[in-house]
Amino acid sequence: MSAPIASDPARVVDAAALRADFPILDQSVNGESLVYLDSGATSQKPQVVLDTEIDFLTRANSAVHRGAHTLAAEATELFEDARETVAGFVGAEPENLVWASGATLALNLVAYAIDNATAGRGAPASARFALRAGDEIVVTEAEHHANLIPWQELAARTGAVLRHIPVRDDGTLDMDAAAALIGERTKVVAFTHVSNVLGIVNPVADLVALARAVGALTVMDACQSVPHLAVDLPALGVDLAAFSGHKMLGPYGVGGLYGRTEVLEALPPFLTGGSMVTTVTLDEAGFLPAPQKFEAGTQPVSQAIALAAAARYLDGIGTDAVHAHEREIGRRLLTGLDAIDGVRVLGDPGADVDRVGLASFDVAGVHAHDVGQFLDARGIAVRVGHHCAKPLHARFGLTASVRASASVFTTDDDIDRFLDAVAGVRSYFGAEGATA
Ligand code: PLP
């Protein structure tokens, strides 16, 4: 058994009560009640989100922005209301929110739009995004592949140079290196708000200040922040930010790209086709203003409407309360993991940084996949592997780790069951002699 960890009596979220809203949690897995610690990969959905999507599909399903009939008008209204709700959830106006199928598409959209600007496409204002050989794109060593590979590809296509801000041993970004790296050649600074491996909240204001000082565009991956803390994208000052519906208690197939007005106005579109045009001849087309300019083809309508229900659900709890709860859960997780022999948490579990409820770790002498199966046999769901962050794992000398990630419904009991199970891993696999 791991040592008991004290709870914070000032807890504001009653996670145990919230569990009743998530029907999937009420089941046994391998004979044990489910402990779901994989919300960083995809979140579970409260009943209200499931009901909202089914209700739309059974009662009002119709094509939006076309059609003169009553259902089409209702669907359009619900869809645009959803945009307002989800935009408001991140502090933005509806015209600053572009729907995407997820964060991966949103980030690729930005990289391909810059590529189009480089090729001379778009309005005259698009030229400000054009990259020239030798220009620099700065990322961090902590990026998810979704906010790394699109920039690698863009660099390869344009002749720009990709550089990275290193991660320190404690898991924080080396901001001295960032200050030295971001300079006159820097045209794009792309970084994650919260690492999906370390759970650390990065210093966005400092990164934005460095980028602004040299006129570089900032692109933030907000996948692991928007579901877990109060995020006001305009106040953070980023130019563009991507987030994912399925990680914030919403459905699959929908996500958001936030952009500052002048940036969205000037960026050329990436995907083209129906629903984003003003005029079309056989030779050329004119484009609607943002956000429609970036929304070619049929959009994820039922998913967007259900995502708005997820945003309202999180708002109802209070995003500050969600963060306070998950920070406390994260503290319990890190304290407990750090106390188990042979367990090495990636980054310094004691570092004085803001976090969400997420930690990745290595168990000496036991492969991450074996740890995952051992936990699964006890009804505990975690993520194993590189979590789409291979460079960050390489930086910590690993190819894989185990990740536990929390949500609003995660209780102290969940964490304690998980910690007790992890404490038994090395003896089960006969790896007590191995060192981390
Ligand atoms: N960025 C981060 C930090 C993530 O954790 C993920 C999901 O794993 C993504 C991007 C990709 O998001 P999506 O599944 O919406 O494409």
PDB file of N, CA, C and O in Angstrom, residues 216-276:
ATOM      1  N   ALA A 216       6.508  37.773 -34.952  1.00  0.00           N
ATOM      2  CA  ALA A 216       6.208  36.388 -35.379  1.00  0.00           C
ATOM      3  C   ALA A 216       4.770  36.024 -35.010  1.00  0.00           C
ATOM      4  O   ALA A 216       4.210  36.521 -34.034  1.00  0.00           O
ATOM      5  N   LEU A 217       4.221  35.132 -35.812  1.00  0.00           N
ATOM      6  CA  LEU A 217       2.861  34.628 -35.589  1.00  0.00           C
ATOM      7  C   LEU A 217       2.914  33.571 -34.480  1.00  0.00           C
ATOM      8  O   LEU A 217       3.780  32.700 -34.491  1.00  0.00           O
ATOM      9  N   THR A 218       1.956  33.616 -33.540  1.00  0.00           N
ATOM     10  CA  THR A 218       1.918  32.578 -32.501  1.00  0.00           C
ATOM     11  C   THR A 218       0.774  31.609 -32.769  1.00  0.00           C
ATOM     12  O   THR A 218      -0.353  32.010 -33.066  1.00  0.00           O
ATOM     13  N   VAL A 219       1.086  30.319 -32.667  1.00  0.00           N
ATOM     14  CA  VAL A 219       0.096  29.260 -32.887  1.00  0.00           C
ATOM     15  C   VAL A 219       0.143  28.344 -31.666  1.00  0.00           C
ATOM     16  O   VAL A 219       1.171  27.731 -31.390  1.00  0.00           O
ATOM     17  N   MET A 220      -0.973  28.288 -30.953  1.00  0.00           N
ATOM     18  CA  MET A 220      -0.962  27.516 -29.706  1.00  0.00           C
ATOM     19  C   MET A 220      -1.829  26.259 -29.835  1.00  0.00           C
ATOM     20  O   MET A 220      -2.934  26.307 -30.354  1.00  0.00           O
ATOM     21  N   ASP A 221      -1.286  25.169 -29.325  1.00  0.00           N
ATOM     22  CA  ASP A 221      -2.044  23.925 -29.220  1.00  0.00           C
ATOM     23  C   ASP A 221      -2.695  23.927 -27.836  1.00  0.00           C
ATOM     24  O   ASP A 221      -2.012  23.772 -26.816  1.00  0.00           O
ATOM     25  N   ALA A 222      -4.009  24.115 -27.814  1.00  0.00           N
ATOM     26  CA  ALA A 222      -4.723  24.250 -26.537  1.00  0.00           C
ATOM     27  C   ALA A 222      -5.522  22.987 -26.198  1.00  0.00           C
ATOM     28  O   ALA A 222      -6.427  23.031 -25.367  1.00  0.00           O
ATOM     29  N   CYS A 223      -5.146  21.858 -26.814  1.00  0.00           N
ATOM     30  CA  CYS A 223      -5.903  20.610 -26.610  1.00  0.00           C
ATOM     31  C   CYS A 223      -5.982  20.181 -25.154  1.00  0.00           C
ATOM     32  O   CYS A 223      -6.994  19.658 -24.707  1.00  0.00           O
ATOM     33  N   GLN A 224      -4.872  20.368 -24.436  1.00  0.00           N
ATOM     34  CA  GLN A 224      -4.837  19.852 -23.057  1.00  0.00           C
ATOM     35  C   GLN A 224      -5.074  20.959 -22.038  1.00  0.00           C
ATOM     36  O   GLN A 224      -4.977  20.703 -20.835  1.00  0.00           O
ATOM     37  N   SER A 225      -5.395  22.156 -22.507  1.00  0.00           N
ATOM     38  CA  SER A 225      -5.711  23.219 -21.543  1.00  0.00           C
ATOM     39  C   SER A 225      -7.198  23.528 -21.534  1.00  0.00           C
ATOM     40  O   SER A 225      -7.824  23.602 -20.464  1.00  0.00           O
ATOM     41  N   VAL A 226      -7.797  23.699 -22.716  1.00  0.00           N
ATOM     42  CA  VAL A 226      -9.208  24.113 -22.781  1.00  0.00           C
ATOM     43  C   VAL A 226     -10.128  23.199 -21.954  1.00  0.00           C
ATOM     44  O   VAL A 226     -11.037  23.694 -21.293  1.00  0.00           O
ATOM     45  N   PRO A 227      -9.908  21.867 -21.922  1.00  0.00           N
ATOM     46  CA  PRO A 227     -10.815  21.040 -21.116  1.00  0.00           C
ATOM     47  C   PRO A 227     -10.590  21.165 -19.613  1.00  0.00           C
ATOM     48  O   PRO A 227     -11.435  20.729 -18.840  1.00  0.00           O
ATOM     49  N   HIS A 228      -9.450  21.737 -19.200  1.00  0.00           N
ATOM     50  CA  HIS A 228      -9.054  21.582 -17.797  1.00  0.00           C
ATOM     51  C   HIS A 228      -8.860  22.877 -17.016  1.00  0.00           C
ATOM     52  O   HIS A 228      -8.673  22.836 -15.809  1.00  0.00           O
ATOM     53  N   LEU A 229      -8.833  24.016 -17.698  1.00  0.00           N
ATOM     54  CA  LEU A 229      -8.673  25.273 -16.961  1.00  0.00           C
ATOM     55  C   LEU A 229      -9.379  26.393 -17.710  1.00  0.00           C
ATOM     56  O   LEU A 229      -9.732  26.230 -18.875  1.00  0.00           O
ATOM     57  N   ALA A 230      -9.564  27.517 -17.014  1.00  0.00           N
ATOM     58  CA  ALA A 230     -10.209  28.658 -17.667  1.00  0.00           C
ATOM     59  C   ALA A 230      -9.236  29.213 -18.700  1.00  0.00           C
ATOM     60  O   ALA A 230      -8.140  29.633 -18.353  1.00  0.00           O
ATOM     61  N   VAL A 231      -9.641  29.191 -19.965  1.00  0.00           N
ATOM     62  CA  VAL A 231      -8.758  29.671 -21.033  1.00  0.00           C
ATOM     63  C   VAL A 231      -9.453  30.824 -21.753  1.00  0.00           C
ATOM     64  O   VAL A 231     -10.541  30.648 -22.303  1.00  0.00           O
ATOM     65  N   ASP A 232      -8.818  31.991 -21.712  1.00  0.00           N
ATOM     66  CA  ASP A 232      -9.328  33.157 -22.442  1.00  0.00           C
ATOM     67  C   ASP A 232      -8.312  33.447 -23.546  1.00  0.00           C
ATOM     68  O   ASP A 232      -7.276  34.075 -23.308  1.00  0.00           O
ATOM     69  N   LEU A 233      -8.607  32.932 -24.737  1.00  0.00           N
ATOM     70  CA  LEU A 233      -7.608  32.996 -25.816  1.00  0.00           C
ATOM     71  C   LEU A 233      -7.265  34.437 -26.207  1.00  0.00           C
ATOM     72  O   LEU A 233      -6.083  34.759 -26.344  1.00  0.00           O
ATOM     73  N   PRO A 234      -8.267  35.343 -26.366  1.00  0.00           N
ATOM     74  CA  PRO A 234      -7.886  36.723 -26.695  1.00  0.00           C
ATOM     75  C   PRO A 234      -7.000  37.336 -25.615  1.00  0.00           C
ATOM     76  O   PRO A 234      -6.025  38.021 -25.920  1.00  0.00           O
ATOM     77  N   ALA A 235      -7.307  37.044 -24.339  1.00  0.00           N
ATOM     78  CA  ALA A 235      -6.496  37.627 -23.258  1.00  0.00           C
ATOM     79  C   ALA A 235      -5.079  37.054 -23.266  1.00  0.00           C
ATOM     80  O   ALA A 235      -4.126  37.751 -22.907  1.00  0.00           O
ATOM     81  N   LEU A 236      -4.923  35.818 -23.695  1.00  0.00           N
ATOM     82  CA  LEU A 236      -3.580  35.228 -23.756  1.00  0.00           C
ATOM     83  C   LEU A 236      -2.756  35.865 -24.874  1.00  0.00           C
ATOM     84  O   LEU A 236      -1.534  35.770 -24.880  1.00  0.00           O
ATOM     85  N   GLY A 237      -3.443  36.451 -25.851  1.00  0.00           N
ATOM     86  CA  GLY A 237      -2.734  37.200 -26.888  1.00  0.00           C
ATOM     87  C   GLY A 237      -2.205  36.369 -28.036  1.00  0.00           C
ATOM     88  O   GLY A 237      -1.479  36.879 -28.889  1.00  0.00           O
ATOM     89  N   VAL A 238      -2.563  35.076 -28.069  1.00  0.00           N
ATOM     90  CA  VAL A 238      -2.072  34.251 -29.185  1.00  0.00           C
ATOM     91  C   VAL A 238      -2.797  34.639 -30.470  1.00  0.00           C
ATOM     92  O   VAL A 238      -3.934  35.107 -30.442  1.00  0.00           O
ATOM     93  N   ASP A 239      -2.124  34.434 -31.599  1.00  0.00           N
ATOM     94  CA  ASP A 239      -2.760  34.751 -32.883  1.00  0.00           C
ATOM     95  C   ASP A 239      -3.747  33.658 -33.269  1.00  0.00           C
ATOM     96  O   ASP A 239      -4.824  33.943 -33.790  1.00  0.00           O
ATOM     97  N   LEU A 240      -3.365  32.415 -33.055  1.00  0.00           N
ATOM     98  CA  LEU A 240      -4.185  31.272 -33.456  1.00  0.00           C
ATOM     99  C   LEU A 240      -4.076  30.191 -32.383  1.00  0.00           C
ATOM    100  O   LEU A 240      -3.028  30.060 -31.736  1.00  0.00           O
ATOM    101  N   ALA A 241      -5.140  29.432 -32.197  1.00  0.00           N
ATOM    102  CA  ALA A 241      -5.079  28.335 -31.214  1.00  0.00           C
ATOM    103  C   ALA A 241      -6.041  27.243 -31.644  1.00  0.00           C
ATOM    104  O   ALA A 241      -7.137  27.518 -32.151  1.00  0.00           O
ATOM    105  N   ALA A 242      -5.604  25.999 -31.427  1.00  0.00           N
ATOM    106  CA  ALA A 242      -6.417  24.840 -31.823  1.00  0.00           C
ATOM    107  C   ALA A 242      -6.827  24.054 -30.591  1.00  0.00           C
ATOM    108  O   ALA A 242      -6.040  23.910 -29.652  1.00  0.00           O
ATOM    109  N   PHE A 243      -8.066  23.568 -30.595  1.00  0.00           N
ATOM    110  CA  PHE A 243      -8.482  22.662 -29.511  1.00  0.00           C
ATOM    111  C   PHE A 243      -9.416  21.602 -30.071  1.00  0.00           C
ATOM    112  O   PHE A 243      -9.895  21.689 -31.198  1.00  0.00           O
ATOM    113  N   SER A 244      -9.633  20.601 -29.223  1.00  0.00           N
ATOM    114  CA  SER A 244     -10.247  19.369 -29.696  1.00  0.00           C
ATOM    115  C   SER A 244     -11.526  19.069 -28.919  1.00  0.00           C
ATOM    116  O   SER A 244     -11.511  19.078 -27.685  1.00  0.00           O
ATOM    117  N   GLY A 245     -12.614  18.780 -29.623  1.00  0.00           N
ATOM    118  CA  GLY A 245     -13.882  18.501 -28.948  1.00  0.00           C
ATOM    119  C   GLY A 245     -13.856  17.233 -28.117  1.00  0.00           C
ATOM    120  O   GLY A 245     -14.357  17.205 -26.989  1.00  0.00           O
ATOM    121  N   HIS A 246     -13.257  16.182 -28.663  1.00  0.00           N
ATOM    122  CA  HIS A 246     -13.360  14.888 -27.970  1.00  0.00           C
ATOM    123  C   HIS A 246     -12.533  14.820 -26.698  1.00  0.00           C
ATOM    124  O   HIS A 246     -12.674  13.875 -25.925  1.00  0.00           O
ATOM    125  N   LYS A 247     -11.696  15.835 -26.483  1.00  0.00           N
ATOM    126  CA  LYS A 247     -10.919  15.864 -25.226  1.00  0.00           C
ATOM    127  C   LYS A 247     -11.594  16.748 -24.181  1.00  0.00           C
ATOM    128  O   LYS A 247     -11.118  16.839 -23.052  1.00  0.00           O
ATOM    129  N   MET A 248     -12.660  17.447 -24.564  1.00  0.00           N
ATOM    130  CA  MET A 248     -13.326  18.352 -23.609  1.00  0.00           C
ATOM    131  C   MET A 248     -14.782  17.929 -23.385  1.00  0.00           C
ATOM    132  O   MET A 248     -15.679  18.759 -23.356  1.00  0.00           O
ATOM    133  N   LEU A 249     -14.961  16.627 -23.226  1.00  0.00           N
ATOM    134  CA  LEU A 249     -16.268  16.024 -22.911  1.00  0.00           C
ATOM    135  C   LEU A 249     -17.233  16.077 -24.081  1.00  0.00           C
ATOM    136  O   LEU A 249     -18.423  15.811 -23.925  1.00  0.00           O
ATOM    137  N   GLY A 250     -16.727  16.458 -25.262  1.00  0.00           N
ATOM    138  CA  GLY A 250     -17.568  16.548 -26.447  1.00  0.00           C
ATOM    139  C   GLY A 250     -17.369  15.363 -27.371  1.00  0.00           C
ATOM    140  O   GLY A 250     -16.613  14.435 -27.055  1.00  0.00           O
ATOM    141  N   PRO A 251     -18.036  15.405 -28.523  1.00  0.00           N
ATOM    142  CA  PRO A 251     -17.964  14.271 -29.462  1.00  0.00           C
ATOM    143  C   PRO A 251     -16.664  14.242 -30.267  1.00  0.00           C
ATOM    144  O   PRO A 251     -15.910  15.204 -30.293  1.00  0.00           O
ATOM    145  N   TYR A 252     -16.461  13.135 -30.945  1.00  0.00           N
ATOM    146  CA  TYR A 252     -15.384  13.028 -31.934  1.00  0.00           C
ATOM    147  C   TYR A 252     -15.740  13.874 -33.149  1.00  0.00           C
ATOM    148  O   TYR A 252     -16.903  14.227 -33.379  1.00  0.00           O
ATOM    149  N   GLY A 253     -14.721  14.163 -33.941  1.00  0.00           N
ATOM    150  CA  GLY A 253     -14.974  14.765 -35.254  1.00  0.00           C
ATOM    151  C   GLY A 253     -15.225  16.252 -35.237  1.00  0.00           C
ATOM    152  O   GLY A 253     -15.635  16.816 -36.243  1.00  0.00           O
ATOM    153  N   VAL A 254     -14.980  16.901 -34.113  1.00  0.00           N
ATOM    154  CA  VAL A 254     -15.153  18.353 -34.078  1.00  0.00           C
ATOM    155  C   VAL A 254     -14.061  18.964 -33.203  1.00  0.00           C
ATOM    156  O   VAL A 254     -13.615  18.371 -32.219  1.00  0.00           O
ATOM    157  N   GLY A 255     -13.618  20.124 -33.618  1.00  0.00           N
ATOM    158  CA  GLY A 255     -12.630  20.868 -32.844  1.00  0.00           C
ATOM    159  C   GLY A 255     -12.706  22.311 -33.277  1.00  0.00           C
ATOM    160  O   GLY A 255     -13.533  22.672 -34.142  1.00  0.00           O
ATOM    161  N   GLY A 256     -11.865  23.130 -32.702  1.00  0.00           N
ATOM    162  CA  GLY A 256     -11.940  24.550 -33.025  1.00  0.00           C
ATOM    163  C   GLY A 256     -10.587  25.123 -33.369  1.00  0.00           C
ATOM    164  O   GLY A 256      -9.558  24.697 -32.845  1.00  0.00           O
ATOM    165  N   LEU A 257     -10.620  26.086 -34.298  1.00  0.00           N
ATOM    166  CA  LEU A 257      -9.447  26.917 -34.541  1.00  0.00           C
ATOM    167  C   LEU A 257      -9.865  28.336 -34.213  1.00  0.00           C
ATOM    168  O   LEU A 257     -10.753  28.902 -34.868  1.00  0.00           O
ATOM    169  N   TYR A 258      -9.241  28.891 -33.174  1.00  0.00           N
ATOM    170  CA  TYR A 258      -9.467  30.298 -32.844  1.00  0.00           C
ATOM    171  C   TYR A 258      -8.440  31.122 -33.597  1.00  0.00           C
ATOM    172  O   TYR A 258      -7.273  30.710 -33.731  1.00  0.00           O
ATOM    173  N   GLY A 259      -8.860  32.291 -34.097  1.00  0.00           N
ATOM    174  CA  GLY A 259      -7.890  33.199 -34.708  1.00  0.00           C
ATOM    175  C   GLY A 259      -8.264  34.642 -34.424  1.00  0.00           C
ATOM    176  O   GLY A 259      -9.448  34.990 -34.373  1.00  0.00           O
ATOM    177  N   ARG A 260      -7.260  35.467 -34.222  1.00  0.00           N
ATOM    178  CA  ARG A 260      -7.524  36.908 -34.073  1.00  0.00           C
ATOM    179  C   ARG A 260      -8.076  37.412 -35.404  1.00  0.00           C
ATOM    180  O   ARG A 260      -7.692  36.928 -36.484  1.00  0.00           O
ATOM    181  N   THR A 261      -8.972  38.406 -35.340  1.00  0.00           N
ATOM    182  CA  THR A 261      -9.702  38.838 -36.519  1.00  0.00           C
ATOM    183  C   THR A 261      -8.778  39.167 -37.694  1.00  0.00           C
ATOM    184  O   THR A 261      -8.958  38.658 -38.804  1.00  0.00           O
ATOM    185  N   GLU A 262      -7.759  39.991 -37.435  1.00  0.00           N
ATOM    186  CA  GLU A 262      -6.923  40.427 -38.565  1.00  0.00           C
ATOM    187  C   GLU A 262      -6.106  39.269 -39.136  1.00  0.00           C
ATOM    188  O   GLU A 262      -5.773  39.271 -40.326  1.00  0.00           O
ATOM    189  N   VAL A 263      -5.829  38.271 -38.305  1.00  0.00           N
ATOM    190  CA  VAL A 263      -5.077  37.109 -38.792  1.00  0.00           C
ATOM    191  C   VAL A 263      -5.986  36.246 -39.669  1.00  0.00           C
ATOM    192  O   VAL A 263      -5.615  35.846 -40.781  1.00  0.00           O
ATOM    193  N   LEU A 264      -7.198  35.970 -39.185  1.00  0.00           N
ATOM    194  CA  LEU A 264      -8.128  35.151 -39.989  1.00  0.00           C
ATOM    195  C   LEU A 264      -8.483  35.870 -41.287  1.00  0.00           C
ATOM    196  O   LEU A 264      -8.639  35.240 -42.337  1.00  0.00           O
ATOM    197  N   GLU A 265      -8.624  37.196 -41.218  1.00  0.00           N
ATOM    198  CA  GLU A 265      -8.958  37.946 -42.441  1.00  0.00           C
ATOM    199  C   GLU A 265      -7.855  37.820 -43.480  1.00  0.00           C
ATOM    200  O   GLU A 265      -8.117  37.683 -44.674  1.00  0.00           O
ATOM    201  N   ALA A 266      -6.606  37.847 -43.020  1.00  0.00           N
ATOM    202  CA  ALA A 266      -5.490  37.889 -43.968  1.00  0.00           C
ATOM    203  C   ALA A 266      -5.024  36.512 -44.433  1.00  0.00           C
ATOM    204  O   ALA A 266      -4.464  36.386 -45.523  1.00  0.00           O
ATOM    205  N   LEU A 267      -5.244  35.477 -43.611  1.00  0.00           N
ATOM    206  CA  LEU A 267      -4.775  34.132 -44.013  1.00  0.00           C
ATOM    207  C   LEU A 267      -5.572  33.619 -45.208  1.00  0.00           C
ATOM    208  O   LEU A 267      -6.803  33.682 -45.199  1.00  0.00           O
ATOM    209  N   PRO A 268      -4.908  33.088 -46.228  1.00  0.00           N
ATOM    210  CA  PRO A 268      -5.674  32.476 -47.325  1.00  0.00           C
ATOM    211  C   PRO A 268      -6.293  31.149 -46.862  1.00  0.00           C
ATOM    212  O   PRO A 268      -5.812  30.546 -45.908  1.00  0.00           O
ATOM    213  N   PRO A 269      -7.358  30.715 -47.531  1.00  0.00           N
ATOM    214  CA  PRO A 269      -7.947  29.434 -47.123  1.00  0.00           C
ATOM    215  C   PRO A 269      -7.018  28.267 -47.437  1.00  0.00           C
ATOM    216  O   PRO A 269      -6.085  28.399 -48.227  1.00  0.00           O
ATOM    217  N   PHE A 270      -7.325  27.132 -46.805  1.00  0.00           N
ATOM    218  CA  PHE A 270      -6.574  25.896 -47.079  1.00  0.00           C
ATOM    219  C   PHE A 270      -7.457  24.994 -47.929  1.00  0.00           C
ATOM    220  O   PHE A 270      -7.221  24.797 -49.117  1.00  0.00           O
ATOM    221  N   LEU A 271      -8.522  24.458 -47.366  1.00  0.00           N
ATOM    222  CA  LEU A 271      -9.435  23.620 -48.144  1.00  0.00           C
ATOM    223  C   LEU A 271     -10.415  24.520 -48.895  1.00  0.00           C
ATOM    224  O   LEU A 271     -10.858  25.541 -48.368  1.00  0.00           O
ATOM    225  N   THR A 272     -10.739  24.119 -50.103  1.00  0.00           N
ATOM    226  CA  THR A 272     -11.696  24.897 -50.890  1.00  0.00           C
ATOM    227  C   THR A 272     -12.820  23.971 -51.362  1.00  0.00           C
ATOM    228  O   THR A 272     -12.672  22.748 -51.343  1.00  0.00           O
ATOM    229  N   GLY A 273     -13.928  24.581 -51.743  1.00  0.00           N
ATOM    230  CA  GLY A 273     -15.065  23.774 -52.196  1.00  0.00           C
ATOM    231  C   GLY A 273     -16.354  24.502 -51.887  1.00  0.00           C
ATOM    232  O   GLY A 273     -16.391  25.742 -51.850  1.00  0.00           O
ATOM    233  N   GLY A 274     -17.397  23.730 -51.605  1.00  0.00           N
ATOM    234  CA  GLY A 274     -18.701  24.324 -51.335  1.00  0.00           C
ATOM    235  C   GLY A 274     -18.724  25.056 -50.007  1.00  0.00           C
ATOM    236  O   GLY A 274     -17.880  24.839 -49.143  1.00  0.00           O
ATOM    237  N   SER A 275     -19.699  25.929 -49.864  1.00  0.00           N
ATOM    238  CA  SER A 275     -20.028  26.604 -48.597  1.00  0.00           C
ATOM    239  C   SER A 275     -19.033  27.674 -48.156  1.00  0.00           C
ATOM    240  O   SER A 275     -19.207  28.245 -47.085  1.00  0.00           O
ATOM    241  N   MET A 276     -17.980  27.930 -48.931  1.00  0.00           N
ATOM    242  CA  MET A 276     -17.020  28.948 -48.491  1.00  0.00           C
ATOM    243  C   MET A 276     -16.819  30.023 -49.567  1.00  0.00           C
ATOM    244  O   MET A 276     -15.852  30.776 -49.513  1.00  0.00           O
TER     245      MET A 276
END
